[in-house]
Tab-separated table of C-alpha atoms in Angstrom:
chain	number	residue	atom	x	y	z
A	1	UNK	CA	33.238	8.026	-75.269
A	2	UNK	CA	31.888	10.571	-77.399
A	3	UNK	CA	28.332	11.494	-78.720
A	4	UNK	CA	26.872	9.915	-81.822
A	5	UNK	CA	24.356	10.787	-83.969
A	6	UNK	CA	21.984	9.563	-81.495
A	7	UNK	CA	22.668	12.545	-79.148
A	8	UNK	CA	21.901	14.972	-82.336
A	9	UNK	CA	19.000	13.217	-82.632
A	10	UNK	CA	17.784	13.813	-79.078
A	11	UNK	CA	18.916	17.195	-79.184
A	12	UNK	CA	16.582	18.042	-82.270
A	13	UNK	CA	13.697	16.322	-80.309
A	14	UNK	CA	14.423	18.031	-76.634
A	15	UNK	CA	14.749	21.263	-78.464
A	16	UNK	CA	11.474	20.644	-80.059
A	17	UNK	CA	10.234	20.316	-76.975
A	18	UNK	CA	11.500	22.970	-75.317
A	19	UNK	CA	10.179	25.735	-78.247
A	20	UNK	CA	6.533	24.058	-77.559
A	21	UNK	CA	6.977	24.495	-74.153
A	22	UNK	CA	8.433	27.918	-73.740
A	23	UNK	CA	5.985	29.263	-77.046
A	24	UNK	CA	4.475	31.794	-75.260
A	25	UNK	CA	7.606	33.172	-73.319
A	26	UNK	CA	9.376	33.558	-76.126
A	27	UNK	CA	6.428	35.140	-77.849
A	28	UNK	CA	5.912	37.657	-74.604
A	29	UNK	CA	9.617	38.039	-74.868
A	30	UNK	CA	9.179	39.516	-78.434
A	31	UNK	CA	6.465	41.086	-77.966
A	32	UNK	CA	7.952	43.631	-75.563
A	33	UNK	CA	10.778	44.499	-78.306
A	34	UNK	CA	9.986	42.626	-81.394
A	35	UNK	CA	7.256	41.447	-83.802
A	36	UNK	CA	6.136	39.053	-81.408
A	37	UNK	CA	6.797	36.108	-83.751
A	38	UNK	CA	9.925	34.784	-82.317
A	39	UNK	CA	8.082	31.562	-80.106
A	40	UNK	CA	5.608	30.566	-82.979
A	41	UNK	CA	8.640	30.599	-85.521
A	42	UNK	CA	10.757	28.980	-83.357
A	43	UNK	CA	8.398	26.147	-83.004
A	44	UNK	CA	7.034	25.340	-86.504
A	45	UNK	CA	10.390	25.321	-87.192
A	46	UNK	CA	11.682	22.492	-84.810
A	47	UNK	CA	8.186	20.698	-85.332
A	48	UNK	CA	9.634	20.429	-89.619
A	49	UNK	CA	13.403	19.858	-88.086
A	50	UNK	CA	12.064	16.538	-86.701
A	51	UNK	CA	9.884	15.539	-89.257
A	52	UNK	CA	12.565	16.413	-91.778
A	53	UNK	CA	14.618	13.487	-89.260
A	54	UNK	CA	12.122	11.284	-89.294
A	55	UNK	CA	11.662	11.013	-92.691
A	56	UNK	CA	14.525	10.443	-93.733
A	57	UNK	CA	17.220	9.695	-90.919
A	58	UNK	CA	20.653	11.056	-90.864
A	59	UNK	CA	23.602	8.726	-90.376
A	60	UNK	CA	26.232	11.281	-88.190
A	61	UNK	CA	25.392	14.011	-86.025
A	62	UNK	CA	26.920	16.463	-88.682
A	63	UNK	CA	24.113	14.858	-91.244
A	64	UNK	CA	21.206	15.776	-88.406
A	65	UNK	CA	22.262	19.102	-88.182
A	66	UNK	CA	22.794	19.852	-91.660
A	67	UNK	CA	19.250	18.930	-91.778
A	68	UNK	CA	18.254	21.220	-88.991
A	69	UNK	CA	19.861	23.793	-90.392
A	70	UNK	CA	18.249	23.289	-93.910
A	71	UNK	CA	14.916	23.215	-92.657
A	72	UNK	CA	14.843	26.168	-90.553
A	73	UNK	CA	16.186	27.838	-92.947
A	74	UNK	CA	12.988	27.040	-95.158
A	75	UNK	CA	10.545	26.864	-92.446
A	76	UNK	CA	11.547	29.724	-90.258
A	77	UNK	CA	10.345	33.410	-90.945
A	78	UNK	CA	12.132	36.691	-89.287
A	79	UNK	CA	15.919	36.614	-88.282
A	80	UNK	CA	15.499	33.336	-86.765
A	81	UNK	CA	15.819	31.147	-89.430
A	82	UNK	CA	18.899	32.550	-91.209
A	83	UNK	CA	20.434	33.216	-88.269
A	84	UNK	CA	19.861	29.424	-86.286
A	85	UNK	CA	19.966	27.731	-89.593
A	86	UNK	CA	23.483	29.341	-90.471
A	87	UNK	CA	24.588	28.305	-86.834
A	88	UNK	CA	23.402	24.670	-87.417
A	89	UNK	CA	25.166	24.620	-90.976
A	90	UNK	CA	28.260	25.945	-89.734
A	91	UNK	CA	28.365	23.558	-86.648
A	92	UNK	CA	27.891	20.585	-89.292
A	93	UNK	CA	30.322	21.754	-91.229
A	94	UNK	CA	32.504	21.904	-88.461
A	95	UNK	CA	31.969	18.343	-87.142
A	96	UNK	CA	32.280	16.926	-90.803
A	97	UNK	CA	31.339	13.103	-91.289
A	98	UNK	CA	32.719	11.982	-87.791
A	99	UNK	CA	30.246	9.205	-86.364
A	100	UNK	CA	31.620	10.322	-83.156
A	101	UNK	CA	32.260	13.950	-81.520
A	102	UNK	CA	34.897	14.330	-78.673
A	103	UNK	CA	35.054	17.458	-77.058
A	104	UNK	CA	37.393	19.608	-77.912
A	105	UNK	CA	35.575	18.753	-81.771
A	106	UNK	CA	32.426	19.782	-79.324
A	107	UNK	CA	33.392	23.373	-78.450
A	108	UNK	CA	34.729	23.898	-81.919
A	109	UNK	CA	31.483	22.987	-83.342
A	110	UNK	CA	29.746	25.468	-81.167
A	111	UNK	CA	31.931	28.018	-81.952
A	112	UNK	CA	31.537	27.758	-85.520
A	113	UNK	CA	27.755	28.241	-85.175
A	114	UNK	CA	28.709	31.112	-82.847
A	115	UNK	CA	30.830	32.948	-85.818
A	116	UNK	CA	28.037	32.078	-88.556
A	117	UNK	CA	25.514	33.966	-86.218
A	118	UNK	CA	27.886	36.872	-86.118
A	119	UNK	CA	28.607	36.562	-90.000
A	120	UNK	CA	25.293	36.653	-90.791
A	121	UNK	CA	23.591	39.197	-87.934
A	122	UNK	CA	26.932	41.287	-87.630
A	123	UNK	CA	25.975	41.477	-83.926
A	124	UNK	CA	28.959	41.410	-81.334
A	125	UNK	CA	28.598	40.699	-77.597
A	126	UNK	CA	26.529	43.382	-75.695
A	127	UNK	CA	24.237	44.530	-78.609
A	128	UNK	CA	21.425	42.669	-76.906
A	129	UNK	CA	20.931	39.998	-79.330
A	130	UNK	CA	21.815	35.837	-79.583
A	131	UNK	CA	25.308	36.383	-79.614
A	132	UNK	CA	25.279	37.465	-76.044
A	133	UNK	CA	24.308	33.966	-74.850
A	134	UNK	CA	26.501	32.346	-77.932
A	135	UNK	CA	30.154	34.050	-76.822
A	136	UNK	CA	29.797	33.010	-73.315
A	137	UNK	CA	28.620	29.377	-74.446
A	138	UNK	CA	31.543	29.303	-76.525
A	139	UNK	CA	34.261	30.385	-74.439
A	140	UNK	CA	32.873	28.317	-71.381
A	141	UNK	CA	33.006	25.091	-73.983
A	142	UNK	CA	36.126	26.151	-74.909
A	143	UNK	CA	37.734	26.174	-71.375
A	144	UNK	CA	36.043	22.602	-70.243
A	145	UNK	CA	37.334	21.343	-73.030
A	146	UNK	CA	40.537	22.392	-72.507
A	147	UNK	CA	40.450	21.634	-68.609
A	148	UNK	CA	39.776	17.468	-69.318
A	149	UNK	CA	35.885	17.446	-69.509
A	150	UNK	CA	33.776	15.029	-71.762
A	151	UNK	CA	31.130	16.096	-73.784
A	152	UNK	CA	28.706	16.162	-71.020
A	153	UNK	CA	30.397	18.537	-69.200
A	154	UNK	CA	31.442	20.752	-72.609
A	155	UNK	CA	27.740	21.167	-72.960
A	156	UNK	CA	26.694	21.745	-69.372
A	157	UNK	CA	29.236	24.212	-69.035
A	158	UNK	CA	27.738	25.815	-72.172
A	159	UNK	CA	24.528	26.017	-71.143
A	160	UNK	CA	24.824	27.863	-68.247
A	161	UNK	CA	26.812	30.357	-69.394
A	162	UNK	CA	24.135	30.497	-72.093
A	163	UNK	CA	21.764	31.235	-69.092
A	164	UNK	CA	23.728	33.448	-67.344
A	165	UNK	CA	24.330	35.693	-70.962
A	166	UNK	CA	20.756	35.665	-71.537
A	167	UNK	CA	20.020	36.985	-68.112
A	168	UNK	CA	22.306	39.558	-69.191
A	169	UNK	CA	21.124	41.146	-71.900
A	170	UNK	CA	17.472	42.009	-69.467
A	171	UNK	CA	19.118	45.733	-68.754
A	172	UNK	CA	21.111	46.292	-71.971
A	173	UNK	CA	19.875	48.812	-74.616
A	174	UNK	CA	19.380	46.664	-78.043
A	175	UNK	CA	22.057	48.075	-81.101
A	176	UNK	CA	20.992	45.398	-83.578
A	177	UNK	CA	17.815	44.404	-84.927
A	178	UNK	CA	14.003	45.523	-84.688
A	179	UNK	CA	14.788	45.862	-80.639
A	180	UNK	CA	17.086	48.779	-82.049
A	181	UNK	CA	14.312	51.172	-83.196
A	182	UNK	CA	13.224	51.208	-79.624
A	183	UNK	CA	16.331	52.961	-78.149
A	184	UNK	CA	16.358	53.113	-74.522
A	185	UNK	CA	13.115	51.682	-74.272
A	186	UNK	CA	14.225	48.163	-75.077
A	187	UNK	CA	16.243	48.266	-71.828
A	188	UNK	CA	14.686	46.176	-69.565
A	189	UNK	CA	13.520	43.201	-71.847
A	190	UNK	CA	15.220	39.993	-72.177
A	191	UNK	CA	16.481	38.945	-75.940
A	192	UNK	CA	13.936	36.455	-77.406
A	193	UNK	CA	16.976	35.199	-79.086
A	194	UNK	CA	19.521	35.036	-76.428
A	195	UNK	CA	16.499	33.095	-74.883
A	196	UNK	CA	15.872	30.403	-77.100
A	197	UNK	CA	19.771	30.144	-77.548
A	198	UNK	CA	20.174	29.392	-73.568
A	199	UNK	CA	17.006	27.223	-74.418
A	200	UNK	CA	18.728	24.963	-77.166
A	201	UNK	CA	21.638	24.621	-74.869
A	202	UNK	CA	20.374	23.116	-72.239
A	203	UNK	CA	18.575	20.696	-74.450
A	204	UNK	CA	22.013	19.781	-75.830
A	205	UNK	CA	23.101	19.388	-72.578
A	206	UNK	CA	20.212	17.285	-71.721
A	207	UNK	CA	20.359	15.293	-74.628
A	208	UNK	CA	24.184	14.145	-74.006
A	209	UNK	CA	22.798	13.650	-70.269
A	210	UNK	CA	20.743	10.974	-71.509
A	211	UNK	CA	22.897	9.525	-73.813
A	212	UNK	CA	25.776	9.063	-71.384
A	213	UNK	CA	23.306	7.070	-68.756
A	214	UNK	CA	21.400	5.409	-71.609
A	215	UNK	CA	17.989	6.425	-70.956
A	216	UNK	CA	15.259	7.808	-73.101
A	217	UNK	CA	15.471	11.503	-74.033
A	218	UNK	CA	12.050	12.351	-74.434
Protein backbone atom coordinates (compact mmCIF):
# COMPACT_ATOMS: atom_id res chain seq x y z
CA UNK A 1 0.00 0.00 0.00
CA UNK A 2 1.30 3.22 -0.86
CA UNK A 3 0.60 6.90 0.25
CA UNK A 4 -2.12 8.99 -1.33
CA UNK A 5 -2.73 12.35 -1.50
CA UNK A 6 -4.01 12.17 1.90
CA UNK A 7 -0.48 11.65 3.36
CA UNK A 8 0.64 14.99 1.30
CA UNK A 9 -2.01 16.49 2.82
CA UNK A 10 -0.98 15.66 6.39
CA UNK A 11 2.44 16.34 5.63
CA UNK A 12 1.63 20.07 4.60
CA UNK A 13 -0.40 20.33 7.90
CA UNK A 14 2.33 18.51 10.39
CA UNK A 15 4.90 20.66 8.75
CA UNK A 16 2.82 23.63 9.47
CA UNK A 17 2.89 22.68 12.67
CA UNK A 18 6.14 21.98 13.23
CA UNK A 19 7.45 25.72 11.72
CA UNK A 20 4.87 27.25 14.47
CA UNK A 21 6.28 25.23 16.91
CA UNK A 22 9.98 25.41 16.37
CA UNK A 23 9.53 29.56 15.23
CA UNK A 24 11.76 30.74 17.58
CA UNK A 25 14.57 28.00 17.23
CA UNK A 26 14.80 28.44 13.92
CA UNK A 27 14.79 32.18 14.35
CA UNK A 28 17.72 31.83 17.25
CA UNK A 29 19.26 29.48 14.80
CA UNK A 30 19.54 32.39 12.24
CA UNK A 31 20.16 34.74 14.26
CA UNK A 32 23.58 33.43 15.28
CA UNK A 33 24.63 33.28 11.39
CA UNK A 34 21.88 34.76 9.41
CA UNK A 35 19.27 37.55 9.15
CA UNK A 36 17.33 36.02 11.72
CA UNK A 37 14.29 35.58 9.44
CA UNK A 38 14.52 31.98 8.68
CA UNK A 39 11.54 30.72 11.54
CA UNK A 40 9.07 33.66 10.76
CA UNK A 41 9.48 32.90 6.89
CA UNK A 42 9.28 29.50 7.32
CA UNK A 43 6.01 29.79 9.02
CA UNK A 44 3.92 32.36 7.07
CA UNK A 45 4.87 30.32 4.48
CA UNK A 46 3.35 26.88 5.58
CA UNK A 47 0.41 28.92 7.28
CA UNK A 48 -0.43 30.13 2.99
CA UNK A 49 0.72 26.33 1.92
CA UNK A 50 -2.39 25.12 3.82
CA UNK A 51 -4.69 27.68 3.10
CA UNK A 52 -3.63 27.51 -0.52
CA UNK A 53 -4.94 23.41 0.22
CA UNK A 54 -7.79 24.28 1.70
CA UNK A 55 -9.05 26.37 -0.72
CA UNK A 56 -8.86 24.65 -3.29
CA UNK A 57 -7.91 20.84 -2.70
CA UNK A 58 -5.50 18.92 -4.73
CA UNK A 59 -6.48 15.55 -6.15
CA UNK A 60 -2.72 13.54 -6.00
CA UNK A 61 0.02 14.11 -3.75
CA UNK A 62 2.08 15.51 -6.78
CA UNK A 63 -0.98 18.26 -7.12
CA UNK A 64 -0.41 19.17 -3.10
CA UNK A 65 3.02 19.70 -3.54
CA UNK A 66 2.99 21.56 -6.63
CA UNK A 67 0.92 23.78 -4.57
CA UNK A 68 3.37 23.93 -1.74
CA UNK A 69 5.89 24.64 -3.82
CA UNK A 70 3.99 27.52 -5.64
CA UNK A 71 3.11 29.19 -2.62
CA UNK A 72 6.29 29.34 -0.89
CA UNK A 73 7.65 30.40 -3.60
CA UNK A 74 5.28 33.58 -3.42
CA UNK A 75 4.98 33.76 0.22
CA UNK A 76 8.47 33.05 1.36
CA UNK A 77 11.22 35.86 1.56
CA UNK A 78 15.22 35.05 1.81
CA UNK A 79 16.70 31.74 0.31
CA UNK A 80 13.97 29.82 1.75
CA UNK A 81 11.42 30.13 -0.57
CA UNK A 82 13.28 29.49 -3.85
CA UNK A 83 15.15 27.05 -2.44
CA UNK A 84 12.03 24.76 -0.53
CA UNK A 85 9.69 25.79 -3.23
CA UNK A 86 12.12 24.43 -6.06
CA UNK A 87 12.48 21.19 -3.84
CA UNK A 88 8.64 20.82 -3.60
CA UNK A 89 8.29 21.50 -7.50
CA UNK A 90 10.85 19.16 -8.39
CA UNK A 91 9.51 16.36 -6.01
CA UNK A 92 5.99 16.90 -7.84
CA UNK A 93 7.38 16.72 -10.85
CA UNK A 94 8.96 13.69 -9.97
CA UNK A 95 5.89 11.84 -8.62
CA UNK A 96 3.78 13.03 -11.72
CA UNK A 97 -0.12 12.35 -11.55
CA UNK A 98 0.22 8.96 -9.62
CA UNK A 99 -2.77 8.77 -6.99
CA UNK A 100 -0.48 6.49 -5.27
CA UNK A 101 3.44 6.66 -4.35
CA UNK A 102 5.40 3.36 -3.68
CA UNK A 103 8.70 3.68 -2.48
CA UNK A 104 11.23 3.39 -4.57
CA UNK A 105 8.85 6.46 -6.54
CA UNK A 106 9.34 7.81 -2.68
CA UNK A 107 13.14 8.15 -2.55
CA UNK A 108 13.19 9.33 -6.12
CA UNK A 109 10.90 12.06 -5.28
CA UNK A 110 13.11 13.16 -2.49
CA UNK A 111 15.96 13.11 -4.43
CA UNK A 112 14.68 15.25 -7.02
CA UNK A 113 13.92 17.98 -4.45
CA UNK A 114 17.44 17.23 -3.17
CA UNK A 115 19.06 18.12 -6.81
CA UNK A 116 16.63 21.27 -7.29
CA UNK A 117 18.08 22.59 -3.89
CA UNK A 118 21.54 22.07 -5.24
CA UNK A 119 20.52 23.56 -8.76
CA UNK A 120 19.27 26.41 -7.38
CA UNK A 121 21.73 27.14 -4.07
CA UNK A 122 24.83 25.46 -5.84
CA UNK A 123 25.62 24.18 -2.32
CA UNK A 124 27.23 20.58 -2.07
CA UNK A 125 27.42 18.48 1.11
CA UNK A 126 29.63 20.05 3.89
CA UNK A 127 29.15 23.79 2.97
CA UNK A 128 26.94 24.09 6.03
CA UNK A 129 23.74 24.64 4.39
CA UNK A 130 20.21 22.38 3.63
CA UNK A 131 21.88 20.12 1.49
CA UNK A 132 23.76 18.63 4.35
CA UNK A 133 20.56 17.19 5.87
CA UNK A 134 19.06 16.63 2.08
CA UNK A 135 22.12 14.11 0.75
CA UNK A 136 21.95 11.99 3.75
CA UNK A 137 17.98 11.92 3.55
CA UNK A 138 18.37 10.94 0.12
CA UNK A 139 20.81 8.29 0.14
CA UNK A 140 19.24 6.73 3.40
CA UNK A 141 15.70 6.70 1.24
CA UNK A 142 17.48 5.42 -1.39
CA UNK A 143 18.95 2.32 0.44
CA UNK A 144 15.43 1.40 2.35
CA UNK A 145 14.02 1.47 -0.65
CA UNK A 146 16.19 -0.67 -2.18
CA UNK A 147 16.47 -3.08 0.97
CA UNK A 148 12.28 -3.97 0.80
CA UNK A 149 10.89 -1.08 3.01
CA UNK A 150 7.42 0.65 2.49
CA UNK A 151 6.97 4.12 2.50
CA UNK A 152 6.91 4.36 6.16
CA UNK A 153 10.10 3.15 6.59
CA UNK A 154 11.59 5.22 3.26
CA UNK A 155 10.62 8.25 5.23
CA UNK A 156 11.70 7.27 8.72
CA UNK A 157 14.88 6.30 7.45
CA UNK A 158 15.03 9.79 5.88
CA UNK A 159 14.38 11.61 8.65
CA UNK A 160 16.89 10.59 10.78
CA UNK A 161 19.54 10.85 8.67
CA UNK A 162 18.07 14.32 8.15
CA UNK A 163 18.69 14.68 11.98
CA UNK A 164 21.81 13.25 12.18
CA UNK A 165 23.13 15.76 8.95
CA UNK A 166 21.74 18.63 10.67
CA UNK A 167 23.56 17.83 13.84
CA UNK A 168 26.39 17.88 11.61
CA UNK A 169 26.74 20.89 10.18
CA UNK A 170 26.90 22.54 14.33
CA UNK A 171 31.01 22.55 13.92
CA UNK A 172 31.37 23.13 10.15
CA UNK A 173 32.56 26.54 8.81
CA UNK A 174 29.58 27.88 6.38
CA UNK A 175 30.99 28.24 2.33
CA UNK A 176 27.57 29.23 1.00
CA UNK A 177 25.25 31.84 1.85
CA UNK A 178 25.03 34.92 4.36
CA UNK A 179 26.63 32.27 7.11
CA UNK A 180 29.69 32.63 4.60
CA UNK A 181 30.63 36.27 5.39
CA UNK A 182 31.20 35.10 8.89
CA UNK A 183 34.22 32.80 8.18
CA UNK A 184 35.29 30.84 11.04
CA UNK A 185 32.95 32.43 13.21
CA UNK A 186 29.94 30.58 11.88
CA UNK A 187 31.54 27.38 13.23
CA UNK A 188 29.70 26.37 15.97
CA UNK A 189 26.03 27.20 14.85
CA UNK A 190 23.62 24.80 13.54
CA UNK A 191 22.14 25.52 9.78
CA UNK A 192 18.65 27.10 10.15
CA UNK A 193 18.11 25.31 6.96
CA UNK A 194 19.51 21.95 7.53
CA UNK A 195 17.12 22.45 10.58
CA UNK A 196 13.90 22.98 9.19
CA UNK A 197 14.88 20.31 6.47
CA UNK A 198 15.35 17.51 9.38
CA UNK A 199 12.09 19.33 10.62
CA UNK A 200 9.93 18.65 7.38
CA UNK A 201 11.19 15.15 7.44
CA UNK A 202 10.07 13.97 10.29
CA UNK A 203 6.70 15.46 9.61
CA UNK A 204 6.69 13.36 6.42
CA UNK A 205 7.53 10.62 8.34
CA UNK A 206 4.87 11.33 10.77
CA UNK A 207 2.37 11.98 8.36
CA UNK A 208 2.79 8.40 6.53
CA UNK A 209 2.82 7.13 10.34
CA UNK A 210 -0.61 8.15 10.59
CA UNK A 211 -1.78 7.26 7.44
CA UNK A 212 -0.60 3.66 7.62
CA UNK A 213 -2.58 3.14 11.20
CA UNK A 214 -5.46 5.37 10.09
CA UNK A 215 -5.53 7.89 12.68
CA UNK A 216 -5.75 11.62 12.64
CA UNK A 217 -2.57 13.55 11.79
CA UNK A 218 -3.06 16.59 13.55
Amino acid sequence: MGLDVNWALDWLKLSAKAMSEHRMELIELDRAIGDSDHGENMDRGFQAVLQKVEETPPETPGAALKAAAMTLMSKVGGAAGPLYGTAYLRAATSLGEAADIDAEALAEALAAARDGVVARGKAELGDKTMIDAWTPAVEAARTAAAGGSDPLGVLEAAAEAAETGAIATDPLVARKGRASYLGERSAGHRDPGAASTALLLRAAAAAAGSSDTGTDAV
